[in-house]
mmCIF file of C-alpha atoms in Angstrom:
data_model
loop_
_atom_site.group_PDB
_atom_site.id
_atom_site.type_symbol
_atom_site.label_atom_id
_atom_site.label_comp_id
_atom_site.label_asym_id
_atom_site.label_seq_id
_atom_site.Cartn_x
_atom_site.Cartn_y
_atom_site.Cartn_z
ATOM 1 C CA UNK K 166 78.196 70.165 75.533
ATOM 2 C CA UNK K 167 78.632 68.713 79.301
ATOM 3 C CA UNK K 168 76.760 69.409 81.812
ATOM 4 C CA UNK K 169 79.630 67.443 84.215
ATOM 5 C CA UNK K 170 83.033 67.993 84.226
ATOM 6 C CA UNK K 171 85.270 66.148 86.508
ATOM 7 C CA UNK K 172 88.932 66.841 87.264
ATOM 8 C CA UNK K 173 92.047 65.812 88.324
ATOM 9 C CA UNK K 174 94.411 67.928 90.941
ATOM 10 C CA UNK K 175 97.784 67.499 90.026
ATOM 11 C CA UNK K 176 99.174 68.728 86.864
ATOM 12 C CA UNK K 177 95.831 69.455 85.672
ATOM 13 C CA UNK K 178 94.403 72.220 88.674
ATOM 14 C CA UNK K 179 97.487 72.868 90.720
ATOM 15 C CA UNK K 180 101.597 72.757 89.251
ATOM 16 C CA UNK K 181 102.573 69.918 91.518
ATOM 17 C CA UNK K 182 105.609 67.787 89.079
ATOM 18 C CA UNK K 183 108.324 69.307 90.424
ATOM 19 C CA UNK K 184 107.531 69.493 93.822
ATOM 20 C CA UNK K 185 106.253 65.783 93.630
ATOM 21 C CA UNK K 186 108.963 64.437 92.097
ATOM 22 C CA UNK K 187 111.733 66.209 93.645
ATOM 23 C CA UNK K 188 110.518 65.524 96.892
ATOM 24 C CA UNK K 189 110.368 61.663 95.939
ATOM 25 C CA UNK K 190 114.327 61.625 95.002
ATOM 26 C CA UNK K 191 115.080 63.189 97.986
ATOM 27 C CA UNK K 192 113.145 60.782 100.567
ATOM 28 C CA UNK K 193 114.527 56.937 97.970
ATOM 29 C CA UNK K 194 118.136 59.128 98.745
ATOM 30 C CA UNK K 195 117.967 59.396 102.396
ATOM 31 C CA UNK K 196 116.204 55.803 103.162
ATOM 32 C CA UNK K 197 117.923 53.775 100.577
ATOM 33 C CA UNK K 198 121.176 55.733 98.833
ATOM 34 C CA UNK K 199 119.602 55.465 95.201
ATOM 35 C CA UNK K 200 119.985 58.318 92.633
ATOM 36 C CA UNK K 201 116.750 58.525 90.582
ATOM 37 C CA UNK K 202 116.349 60.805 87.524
ATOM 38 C CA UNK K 203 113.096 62.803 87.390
ATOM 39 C CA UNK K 204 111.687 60.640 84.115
ATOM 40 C CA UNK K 205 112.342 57.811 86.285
ATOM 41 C CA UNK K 206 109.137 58.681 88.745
ATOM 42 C CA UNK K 207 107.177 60.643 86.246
ATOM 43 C CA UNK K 208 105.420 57.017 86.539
ATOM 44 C CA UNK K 209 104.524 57.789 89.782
ATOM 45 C CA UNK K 210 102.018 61.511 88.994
ATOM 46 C CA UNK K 211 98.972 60.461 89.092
ATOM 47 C CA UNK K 212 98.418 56.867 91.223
ATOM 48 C CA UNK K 213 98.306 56.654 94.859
ATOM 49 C CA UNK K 214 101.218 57.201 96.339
ATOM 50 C CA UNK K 215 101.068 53.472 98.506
ATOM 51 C CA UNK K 216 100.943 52.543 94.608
ATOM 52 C CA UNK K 217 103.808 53.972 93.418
ATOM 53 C CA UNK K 218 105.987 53.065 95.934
ATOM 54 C CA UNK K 219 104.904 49.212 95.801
ATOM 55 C CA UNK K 220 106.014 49.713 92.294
ATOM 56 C CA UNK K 221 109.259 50.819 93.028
ATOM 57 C CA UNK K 222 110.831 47.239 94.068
ATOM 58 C CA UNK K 223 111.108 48.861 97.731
ATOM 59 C CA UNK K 224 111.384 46.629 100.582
ATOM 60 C CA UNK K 225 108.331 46.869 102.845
ATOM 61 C CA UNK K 226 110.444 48.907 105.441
ATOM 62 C CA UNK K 227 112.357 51.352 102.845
ATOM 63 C CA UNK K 228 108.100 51.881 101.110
ATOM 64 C CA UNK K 229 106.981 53.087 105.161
ATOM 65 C CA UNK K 230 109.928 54.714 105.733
ATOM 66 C CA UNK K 231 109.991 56.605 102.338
ATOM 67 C CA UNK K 232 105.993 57.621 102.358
ATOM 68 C CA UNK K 233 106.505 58.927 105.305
ATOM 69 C CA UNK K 234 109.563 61.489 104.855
ATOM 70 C CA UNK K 235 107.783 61.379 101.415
ATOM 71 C CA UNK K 236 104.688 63.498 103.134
ATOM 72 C CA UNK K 237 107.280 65.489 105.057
ATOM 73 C CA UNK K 238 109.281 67.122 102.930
ATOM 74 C CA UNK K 239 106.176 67.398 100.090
ATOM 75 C CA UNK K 240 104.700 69.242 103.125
ATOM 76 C CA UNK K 241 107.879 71.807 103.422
ATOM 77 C CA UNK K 242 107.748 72.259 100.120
ATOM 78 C CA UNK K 243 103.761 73.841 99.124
ATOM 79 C CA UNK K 244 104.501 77.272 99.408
ATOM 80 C CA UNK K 245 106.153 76.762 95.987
ATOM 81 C CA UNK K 246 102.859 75.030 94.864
ATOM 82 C CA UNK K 247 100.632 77.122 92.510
ATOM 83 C CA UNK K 248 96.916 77.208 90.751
ATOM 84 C CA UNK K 249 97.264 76.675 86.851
ATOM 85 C CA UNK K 250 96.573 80.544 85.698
ATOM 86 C CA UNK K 251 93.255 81.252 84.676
ATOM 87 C CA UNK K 252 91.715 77.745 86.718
ATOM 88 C CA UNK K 253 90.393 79.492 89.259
ATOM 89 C CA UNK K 254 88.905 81.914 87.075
ATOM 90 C CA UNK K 255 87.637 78.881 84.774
ATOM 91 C CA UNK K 256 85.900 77.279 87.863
ATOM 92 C CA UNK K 257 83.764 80.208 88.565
ATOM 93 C CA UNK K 258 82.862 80.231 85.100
ATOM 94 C CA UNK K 259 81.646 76.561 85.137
ATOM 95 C CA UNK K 260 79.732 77.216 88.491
ATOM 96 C CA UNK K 261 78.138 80.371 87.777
ATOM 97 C CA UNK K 262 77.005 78.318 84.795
ATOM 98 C CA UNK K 263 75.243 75.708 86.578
ATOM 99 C CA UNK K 264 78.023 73.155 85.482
ATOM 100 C CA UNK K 265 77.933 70.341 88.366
ATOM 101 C CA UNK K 266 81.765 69.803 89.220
ATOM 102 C CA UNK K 267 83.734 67.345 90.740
ATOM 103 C CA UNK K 268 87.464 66.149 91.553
ATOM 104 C CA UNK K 269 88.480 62.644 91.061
ATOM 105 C CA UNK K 270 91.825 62.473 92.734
ATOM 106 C CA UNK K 271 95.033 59.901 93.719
ATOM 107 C CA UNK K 272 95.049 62.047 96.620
ATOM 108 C CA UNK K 273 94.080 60.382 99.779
ATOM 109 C CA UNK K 274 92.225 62.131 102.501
ATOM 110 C CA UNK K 275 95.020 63.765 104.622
ATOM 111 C CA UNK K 276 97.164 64.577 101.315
ATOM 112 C CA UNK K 277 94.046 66.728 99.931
ATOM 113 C CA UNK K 278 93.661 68.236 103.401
ATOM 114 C CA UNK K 279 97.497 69.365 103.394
ATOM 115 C CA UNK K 280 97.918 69.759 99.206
ATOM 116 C CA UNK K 281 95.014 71.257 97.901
ATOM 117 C CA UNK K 282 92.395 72.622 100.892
ATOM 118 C CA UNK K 283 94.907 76.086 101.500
ATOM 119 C CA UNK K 284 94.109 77.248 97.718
ATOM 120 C CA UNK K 285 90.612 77.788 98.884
ATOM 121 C CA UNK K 286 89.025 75.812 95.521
ATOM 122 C CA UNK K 287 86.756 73.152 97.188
ATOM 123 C CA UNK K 288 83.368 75.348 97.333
ATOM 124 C CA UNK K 289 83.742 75.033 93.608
ATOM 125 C CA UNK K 290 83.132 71.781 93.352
ATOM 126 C CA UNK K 291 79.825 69.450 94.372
ATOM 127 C CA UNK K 292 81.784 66.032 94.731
ATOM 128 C CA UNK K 293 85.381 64.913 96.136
ATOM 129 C CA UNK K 294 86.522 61.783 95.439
ATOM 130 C CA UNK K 295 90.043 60.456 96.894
ATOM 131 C CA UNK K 296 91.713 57.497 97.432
ATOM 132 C CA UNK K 297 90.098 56.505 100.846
ATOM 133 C CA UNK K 298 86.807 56.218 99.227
ATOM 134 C CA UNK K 299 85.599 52.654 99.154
ATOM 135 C CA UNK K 300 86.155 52.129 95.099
ATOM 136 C CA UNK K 301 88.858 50.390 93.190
ATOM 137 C CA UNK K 302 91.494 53.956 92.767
ATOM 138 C CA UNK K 303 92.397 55.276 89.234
ATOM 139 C CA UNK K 304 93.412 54.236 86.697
ATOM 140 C CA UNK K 305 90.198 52.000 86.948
ATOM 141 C CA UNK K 306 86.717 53.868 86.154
ATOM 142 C CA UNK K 307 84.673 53.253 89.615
ATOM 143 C CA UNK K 308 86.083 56.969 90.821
ATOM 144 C CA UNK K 309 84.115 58.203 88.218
ATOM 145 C CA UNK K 310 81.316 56.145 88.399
ATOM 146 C CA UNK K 311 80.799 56.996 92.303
ATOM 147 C CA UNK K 312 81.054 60.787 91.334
ATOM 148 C CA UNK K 313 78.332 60.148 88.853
ATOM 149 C CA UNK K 314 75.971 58.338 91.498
ATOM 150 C CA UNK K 315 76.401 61.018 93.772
ATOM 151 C CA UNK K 316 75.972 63.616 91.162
ATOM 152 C CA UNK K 317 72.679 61.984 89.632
ATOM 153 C CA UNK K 318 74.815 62.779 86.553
ATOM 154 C CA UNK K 319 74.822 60.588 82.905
ATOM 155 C CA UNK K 320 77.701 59.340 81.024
ATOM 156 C CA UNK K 321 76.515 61.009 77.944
ATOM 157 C CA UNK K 322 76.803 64.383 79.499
ATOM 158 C CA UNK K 323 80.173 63.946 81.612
ATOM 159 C CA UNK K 324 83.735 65.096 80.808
ATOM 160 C CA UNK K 325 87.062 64.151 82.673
ATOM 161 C CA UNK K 326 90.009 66.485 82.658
ATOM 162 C CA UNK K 327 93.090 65.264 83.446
ATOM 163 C CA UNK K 328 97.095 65.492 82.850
ATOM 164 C CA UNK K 329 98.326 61.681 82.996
ATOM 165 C CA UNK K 330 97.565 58.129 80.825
ATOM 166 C CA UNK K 331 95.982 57.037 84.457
ATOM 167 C CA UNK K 332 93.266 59.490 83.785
ATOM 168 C CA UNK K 333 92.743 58.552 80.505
ATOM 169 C CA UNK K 334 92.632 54.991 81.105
ATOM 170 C CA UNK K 335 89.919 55.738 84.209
ATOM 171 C CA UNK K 336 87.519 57.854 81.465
ATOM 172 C CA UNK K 337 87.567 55.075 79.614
ATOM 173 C CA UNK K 338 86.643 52.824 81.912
ATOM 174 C CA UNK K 339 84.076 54.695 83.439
ATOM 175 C CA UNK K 340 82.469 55.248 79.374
ATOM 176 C CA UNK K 341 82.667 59.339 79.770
ATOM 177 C CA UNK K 342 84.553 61.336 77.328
ATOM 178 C CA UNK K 343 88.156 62.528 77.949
ATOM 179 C CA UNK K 344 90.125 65.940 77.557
ATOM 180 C CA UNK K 345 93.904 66.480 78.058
ATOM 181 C CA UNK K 346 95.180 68.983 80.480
ATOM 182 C CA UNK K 347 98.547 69.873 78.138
ATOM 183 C CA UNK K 348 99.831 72.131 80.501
ATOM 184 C CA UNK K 349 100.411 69.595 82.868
ATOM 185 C CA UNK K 350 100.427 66.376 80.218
ATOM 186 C CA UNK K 351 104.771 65.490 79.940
ATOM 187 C CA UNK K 352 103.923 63.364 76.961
ATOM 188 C CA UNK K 353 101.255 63.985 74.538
ATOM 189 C CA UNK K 354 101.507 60.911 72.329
ATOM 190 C CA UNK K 355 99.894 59.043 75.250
ATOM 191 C CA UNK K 356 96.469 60.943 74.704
ATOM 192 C CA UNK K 357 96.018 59.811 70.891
ATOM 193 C CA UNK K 358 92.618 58.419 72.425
ATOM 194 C CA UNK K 359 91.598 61.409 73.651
ATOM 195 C CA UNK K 360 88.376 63.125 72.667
ATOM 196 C CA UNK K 361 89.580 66.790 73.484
ATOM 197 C CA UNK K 362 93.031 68.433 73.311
ATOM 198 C CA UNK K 363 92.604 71.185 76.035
ATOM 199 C CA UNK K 364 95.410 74.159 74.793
ATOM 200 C CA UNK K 365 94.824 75.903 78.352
ATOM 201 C CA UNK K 366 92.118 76.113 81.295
ATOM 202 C CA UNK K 367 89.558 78.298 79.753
ATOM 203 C CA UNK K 368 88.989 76.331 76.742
ATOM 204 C CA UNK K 369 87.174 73.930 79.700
ATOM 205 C CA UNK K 370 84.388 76.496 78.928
ATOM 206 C CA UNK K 371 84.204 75.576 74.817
ATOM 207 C CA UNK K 372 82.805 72.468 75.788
ATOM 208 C CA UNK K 373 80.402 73.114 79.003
ATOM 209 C CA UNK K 374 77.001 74.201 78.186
ATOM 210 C CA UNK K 375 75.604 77.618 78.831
ATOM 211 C CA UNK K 376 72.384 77.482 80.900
#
């Protein structure tokens, strides 16, 4: 049983594919004229976006001018955004429990403040780490790692829940066991290394201990 659990936002706390995604195509249309399919930037869930976009062949001008409409129209878009049902419920669980909780997130600093902040979750958790904090971002393990200095937490006892191969790759890295958010996961053949198969939120609470 862990006594840490760590999580990722999108796709594994909040429904953000769609909204991602769509608002991706729309801002590569406008700056540039290209048509991309939606499995064509499924790549993209789960890396910083500066990442994604450098991996898009993107001339330096068409990667600033498409982050930036990027964050606009992503920001028109959250009302649409929800909580996974039964997370929130899940993450009182875990606290009430003594659980220590984190997020480990592609997010940077303003996206969180814009994305996630308005669903009212963060008291929930003891540690935040983005992409502006001064370690190498997923899909290596030092995200991790810093959540598990600050925490005073072991490896032994720490679990990271996530939705994409970047968070499996960053568990493994950082040497803490791994569980698959499949209501967020697109393809679950990725995850064959995975330690847990997680059906839907609550089942988080299976595999936390009870203080």
């Amino acid at each position: 049983m862990f006594s840490t659990i760590l999580f990722d936002i999108d796709g594994t706390i909040i429904d953000t594919e769609d909204v991602i995604i769509s608002s991706l195509q729309e801002a590569v249309s406008q700056v540039t004229g290209r048509q991309l399919k939606h499995a064509d930037l499924q790549f993209t869930l789960g890396i910083p976006s500066s990442v994604a976009l450098k991996q898009m062949q993107l001339t330096p001008a068409d990667q600033q001018a498409v982050q930036s409409l990027w964050a606009k129209l992503l920001a028109k878009k959250q009302k649409s955004v929800r909580v996974f049902a039964t997370m929130r419920r899940t993450l009182a669980h875990l606290q009430h429990r003594g659980v220590k909780l984190g997020i480990i997130t592609s997010k940077n600093d303003e996206e969180l403040e814009h994305e996630f902040n308005r669903f009212g979750l963060n008291d929930y958790f003891d540690v935040l780490v983005t992409a502006d904090a001064k370690v190498k971002p997923k899909p290596s393990g030092e995200p991790i790692a810093f959540a598990l200095h600050e925490l005073n937490s072991t490896k032994r006892d720490t679990l990271y829940v996530g939705d994409s191969r970047y968070d499996l790759q960053s568990a493994q890295d950082a040497g803490v066991s791994f569980a698959v958010a499949t209501w967020g996961a697109n393809d679950l053949s990725d995850f064959g290394q995975a330690d847990y198969m997680l059906m839907q939120p609550e089942s988080i609470l299976d595999l936390a201990v009870i203080k």
